[in-house]
Coordinates of C-alpha atoms in Angstrom, one line a residue:
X1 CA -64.8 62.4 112.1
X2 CA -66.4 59.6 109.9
X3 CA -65.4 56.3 110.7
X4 CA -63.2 54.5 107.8
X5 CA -63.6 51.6 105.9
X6 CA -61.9 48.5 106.5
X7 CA -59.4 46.4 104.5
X8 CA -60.6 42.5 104.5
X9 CA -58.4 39.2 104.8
X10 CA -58.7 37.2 101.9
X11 CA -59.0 33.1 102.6
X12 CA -61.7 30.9 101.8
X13 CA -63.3 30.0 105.0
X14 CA -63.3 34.0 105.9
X15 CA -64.6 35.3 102.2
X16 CA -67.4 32.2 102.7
X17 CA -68.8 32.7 105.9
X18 CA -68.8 36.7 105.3
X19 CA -70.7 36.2 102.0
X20 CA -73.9 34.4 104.2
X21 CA -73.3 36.7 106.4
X22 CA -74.3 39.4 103.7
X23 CA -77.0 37.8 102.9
X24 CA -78.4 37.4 105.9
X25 CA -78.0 41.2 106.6
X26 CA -79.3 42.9 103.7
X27 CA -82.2 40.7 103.2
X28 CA -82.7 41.3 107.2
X29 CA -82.5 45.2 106.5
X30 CA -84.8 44.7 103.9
X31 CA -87.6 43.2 105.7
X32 CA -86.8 45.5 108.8
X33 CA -88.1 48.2 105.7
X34 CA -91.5 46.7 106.2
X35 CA -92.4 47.4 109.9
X36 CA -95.1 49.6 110.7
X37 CA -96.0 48.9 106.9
X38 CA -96.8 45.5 106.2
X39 CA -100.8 45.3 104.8
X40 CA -102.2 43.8 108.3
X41 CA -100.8 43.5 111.8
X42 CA -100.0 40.0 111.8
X43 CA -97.7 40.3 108.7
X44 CA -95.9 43.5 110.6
X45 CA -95.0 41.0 113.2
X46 CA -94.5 38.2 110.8
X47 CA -91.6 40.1 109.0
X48 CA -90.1 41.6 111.5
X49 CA -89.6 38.6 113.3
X50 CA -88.1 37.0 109.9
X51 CA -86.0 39.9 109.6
X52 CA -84.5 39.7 113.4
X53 CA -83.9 36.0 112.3
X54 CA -82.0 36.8 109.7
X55 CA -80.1 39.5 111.4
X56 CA -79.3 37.0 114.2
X57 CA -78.0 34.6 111.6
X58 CA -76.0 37.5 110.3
X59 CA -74.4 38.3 113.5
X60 CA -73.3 34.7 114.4
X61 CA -71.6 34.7 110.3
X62 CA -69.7 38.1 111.2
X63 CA -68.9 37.0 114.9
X64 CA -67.4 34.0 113.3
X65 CA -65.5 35.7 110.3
X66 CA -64.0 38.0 112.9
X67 CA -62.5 35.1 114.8
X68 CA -61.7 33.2 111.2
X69 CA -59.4 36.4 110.3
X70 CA -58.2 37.4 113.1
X71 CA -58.0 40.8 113.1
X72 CA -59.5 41.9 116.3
X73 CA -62.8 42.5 114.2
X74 CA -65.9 42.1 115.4
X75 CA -69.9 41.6 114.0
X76 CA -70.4 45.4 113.9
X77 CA -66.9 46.5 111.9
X78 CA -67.7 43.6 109.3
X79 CA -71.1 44.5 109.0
X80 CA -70.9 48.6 108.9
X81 CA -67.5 49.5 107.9
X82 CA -67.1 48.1 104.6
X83 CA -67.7 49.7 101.6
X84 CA -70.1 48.5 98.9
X85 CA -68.1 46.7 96.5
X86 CA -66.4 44.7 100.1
X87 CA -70.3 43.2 100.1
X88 CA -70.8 39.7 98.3
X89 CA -74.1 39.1 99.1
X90 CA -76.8 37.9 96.1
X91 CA -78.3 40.2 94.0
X92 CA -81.5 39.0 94.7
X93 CA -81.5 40.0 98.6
X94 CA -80.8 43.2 97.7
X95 CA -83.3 43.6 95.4
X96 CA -86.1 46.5 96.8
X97 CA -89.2 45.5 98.7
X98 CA -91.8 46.7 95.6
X99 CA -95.1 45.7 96.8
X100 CA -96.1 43.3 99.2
X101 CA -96.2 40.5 96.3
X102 CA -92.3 41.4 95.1
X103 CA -90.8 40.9 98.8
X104 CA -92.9 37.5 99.2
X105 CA -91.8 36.3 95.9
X106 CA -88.1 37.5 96.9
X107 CA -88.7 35.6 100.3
X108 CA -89.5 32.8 98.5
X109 CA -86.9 32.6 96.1
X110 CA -84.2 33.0 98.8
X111 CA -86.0 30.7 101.6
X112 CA -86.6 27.5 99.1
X113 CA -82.7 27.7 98.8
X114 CA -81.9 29.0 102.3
X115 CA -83.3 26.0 103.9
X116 CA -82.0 22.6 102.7
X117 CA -78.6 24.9 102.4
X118 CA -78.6 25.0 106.2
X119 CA -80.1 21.7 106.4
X120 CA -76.9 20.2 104.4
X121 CA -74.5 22.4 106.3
X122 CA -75.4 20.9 109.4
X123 CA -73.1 18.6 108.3
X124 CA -70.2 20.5 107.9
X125 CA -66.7 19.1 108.9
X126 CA -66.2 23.1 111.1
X127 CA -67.9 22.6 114.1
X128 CA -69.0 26.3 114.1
X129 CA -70.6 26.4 111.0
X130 CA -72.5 23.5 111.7
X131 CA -73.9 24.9 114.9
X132 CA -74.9 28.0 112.9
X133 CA -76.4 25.9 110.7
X134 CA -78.7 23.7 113.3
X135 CA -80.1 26.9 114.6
X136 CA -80.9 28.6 110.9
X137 CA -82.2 26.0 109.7
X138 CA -85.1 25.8 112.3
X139 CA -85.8 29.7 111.2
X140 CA -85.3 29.0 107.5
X141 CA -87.9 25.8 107.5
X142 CA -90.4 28.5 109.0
X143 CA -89.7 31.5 106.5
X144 CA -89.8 28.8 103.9
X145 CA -93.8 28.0 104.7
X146 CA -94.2 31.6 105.3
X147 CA -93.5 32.6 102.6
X148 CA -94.7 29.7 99.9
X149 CA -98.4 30.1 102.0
X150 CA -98.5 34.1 101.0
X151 CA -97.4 33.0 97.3
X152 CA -100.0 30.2 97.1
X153 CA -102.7 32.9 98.4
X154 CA -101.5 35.9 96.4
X155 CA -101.3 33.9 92.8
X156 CA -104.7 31.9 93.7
X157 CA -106.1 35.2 95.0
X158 CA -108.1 38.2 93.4
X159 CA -107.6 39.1 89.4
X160 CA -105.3 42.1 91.2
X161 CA -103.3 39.4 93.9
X162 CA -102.8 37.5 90.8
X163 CA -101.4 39.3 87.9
X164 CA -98.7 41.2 90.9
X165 CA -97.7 38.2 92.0
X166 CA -96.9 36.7 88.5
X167 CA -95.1 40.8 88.0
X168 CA -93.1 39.9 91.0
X169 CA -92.1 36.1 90.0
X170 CA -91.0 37.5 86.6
X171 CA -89.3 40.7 87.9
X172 CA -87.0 38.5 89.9
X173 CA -86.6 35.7 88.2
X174 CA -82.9 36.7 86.8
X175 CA -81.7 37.0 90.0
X176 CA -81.8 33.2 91.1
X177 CA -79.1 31.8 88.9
X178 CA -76.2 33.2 91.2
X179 CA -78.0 30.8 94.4
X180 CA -76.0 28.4 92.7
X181 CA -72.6 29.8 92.1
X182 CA -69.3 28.5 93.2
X183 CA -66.0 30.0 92.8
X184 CA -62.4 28.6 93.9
X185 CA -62.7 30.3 97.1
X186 CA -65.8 28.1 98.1
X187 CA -64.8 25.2 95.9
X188 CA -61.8 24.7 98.2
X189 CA -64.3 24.5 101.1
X190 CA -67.0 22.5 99.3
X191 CA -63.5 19.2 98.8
X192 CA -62.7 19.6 102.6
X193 CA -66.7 19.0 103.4
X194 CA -66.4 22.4 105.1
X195 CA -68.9 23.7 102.9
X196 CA -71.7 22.5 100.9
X197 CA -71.8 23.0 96.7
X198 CA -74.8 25.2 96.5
X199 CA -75.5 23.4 92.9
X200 CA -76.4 20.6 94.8
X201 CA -79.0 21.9 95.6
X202 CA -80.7 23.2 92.5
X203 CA -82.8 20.1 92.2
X204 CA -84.3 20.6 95.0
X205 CA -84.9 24.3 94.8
X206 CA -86.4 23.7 91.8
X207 CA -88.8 21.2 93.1
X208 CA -90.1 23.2 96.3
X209 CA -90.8 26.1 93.9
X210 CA -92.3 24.5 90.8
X211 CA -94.7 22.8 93.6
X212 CA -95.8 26.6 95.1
X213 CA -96.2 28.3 92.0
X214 CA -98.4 25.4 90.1
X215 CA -100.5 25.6 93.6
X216 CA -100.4 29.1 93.3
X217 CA -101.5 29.2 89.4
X218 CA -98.6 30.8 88.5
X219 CA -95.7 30.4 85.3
X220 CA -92.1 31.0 85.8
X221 CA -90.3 32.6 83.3
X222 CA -89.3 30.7 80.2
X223 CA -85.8 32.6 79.5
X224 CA -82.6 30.8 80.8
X225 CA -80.8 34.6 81.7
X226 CA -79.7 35.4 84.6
X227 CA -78.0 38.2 86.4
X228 CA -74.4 37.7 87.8
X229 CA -71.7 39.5 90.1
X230 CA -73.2 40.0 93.6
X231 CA -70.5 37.4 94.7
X232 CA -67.8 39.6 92.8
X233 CA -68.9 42.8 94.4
X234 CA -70.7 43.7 91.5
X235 CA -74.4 45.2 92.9
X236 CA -77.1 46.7 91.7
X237 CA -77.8 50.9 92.3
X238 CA -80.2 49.4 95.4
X239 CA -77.1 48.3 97.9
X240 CA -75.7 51.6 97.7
X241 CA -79.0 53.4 98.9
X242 CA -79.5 50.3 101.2
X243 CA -75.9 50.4 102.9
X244 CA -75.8 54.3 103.1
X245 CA -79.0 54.3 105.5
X246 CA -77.8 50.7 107.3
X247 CA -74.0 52.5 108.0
X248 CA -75.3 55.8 109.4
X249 CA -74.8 56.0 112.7
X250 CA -71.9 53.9 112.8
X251 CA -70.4 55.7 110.2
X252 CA -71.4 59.2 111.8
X253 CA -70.3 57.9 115.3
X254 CA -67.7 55.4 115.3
X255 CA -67.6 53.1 118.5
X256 CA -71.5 53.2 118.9
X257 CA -72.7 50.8 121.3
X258 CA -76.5 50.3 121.9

């Protein structure tokens, strides 16, 4: 018999940590998509070591939000037993891998927030979080100049490199507003120094990516829209088709162990 879903606890500290969690997960699975793919060897290696980073970082999240709750849950419940609209990761990790230009772009997008989020977390008043946060940032600094060296060298490339890297910058471009989003559940967080207010951190997001894409001869879009409701539950038609290939086995045979 299929396993069921799960019904979640609702605080702030449990809904926060699960969100990253999410994140880390799907844009994980994402990148796992590329092995045996990627346009060179290296690069296979290269983003499938990013991807087992960000499924580590993912693990640690859902390890934590099981003890947070209190349920007896563990990493693999949270992470394959939910159902889609339970998921509040960003939009923009679970956007599809396109071509090799649309998954750096993505990477890059994600990474130039991803990094001084963990650096700044570091500082958090829950011990926990802050450990995460020491170790991901480490990983997040390298997927960071990872992925702002491919974007420099796809956008400064060929005529071809060029014009799909400057598709991939403006097919995702309306998916970075939501990096910045806070709601009460994390605002309650953010004025106990638990957590950090991701629009502090627009500045220098911002900065970091109006630097690669100059180098890389590349515009960013012009129009101030931007896509919303990842954090709500709200996803696109890709995290169905992602989670119904991520949950299979689990889902198929419940108690699975590797």
């Amino acid at each position: 018999m299929p396993a069921a879903s799960i019904e979640l606890t609702d605080t702030p500290l449990f809904t926060t940590t699960l969100r990253r969690a999410d994140d880390a997960l799907v844009l994980g699975h994402r990148l796992s998509e590329w092995c045996g793919h990627a346009p060179m060897l290296e690069e296979d290696m290269a983003l499938s070591n990013i991807a087992l980073d960000l499924i580590g970082q993912a693990r640690e999240l859902y390890s934590y939000a099981g003890q947070v709750e209190g349920q007896g849950r563990g990493e693999d419940q949270l992470a394959y037993l939910r159902e889609e609209r339970q998921y509040q990761n960003l939009l923009l990790v679970e956007q599809p891998n396109g071509d090799f230009a649309r998954t750096i772009a993505r990477q890059l997008f994600y990474s130039a927030f991803a990094d001084p989020y963990w650096r700044a977390m570091m500082q958090s008043s829950d011990a926990t979080l802050a450990a995460i946060a020491a170790k991901s940032e480490k990983e997040s600094a390298y997927h960071l100049r990872h992925a702002a060296e491919w974007m420099i060298r796809l956008g400064d490339g060929t005529d071809e490199s060029h014009a799909r890297a400057q598709d991939a910058v403006e097919a995702l471009w309306a998916f970075t507003g939501e990096l910045f989003e806070t709601d009460n559940a994390e605002r309650r967080l953010i004025e106990t120094g638990i957590a950090v207010d991701p629009a502090s951190l627009r500045a220098t997001w911002q900065s970091t990516i109006d630097t690669v894409l100059r180098e890389a001869m590349l515009t960013a879009p012009s129009n101030p829209w931007m896509q919303q409701g990842g954090r709500s539950g709200r996803h696109t038609e890709h995290l169905g088709r992602l989670l119904a290939e991520l949950q299979h086995m689990q889902r198929t045979y419940p108690g699975l162990t590797w």
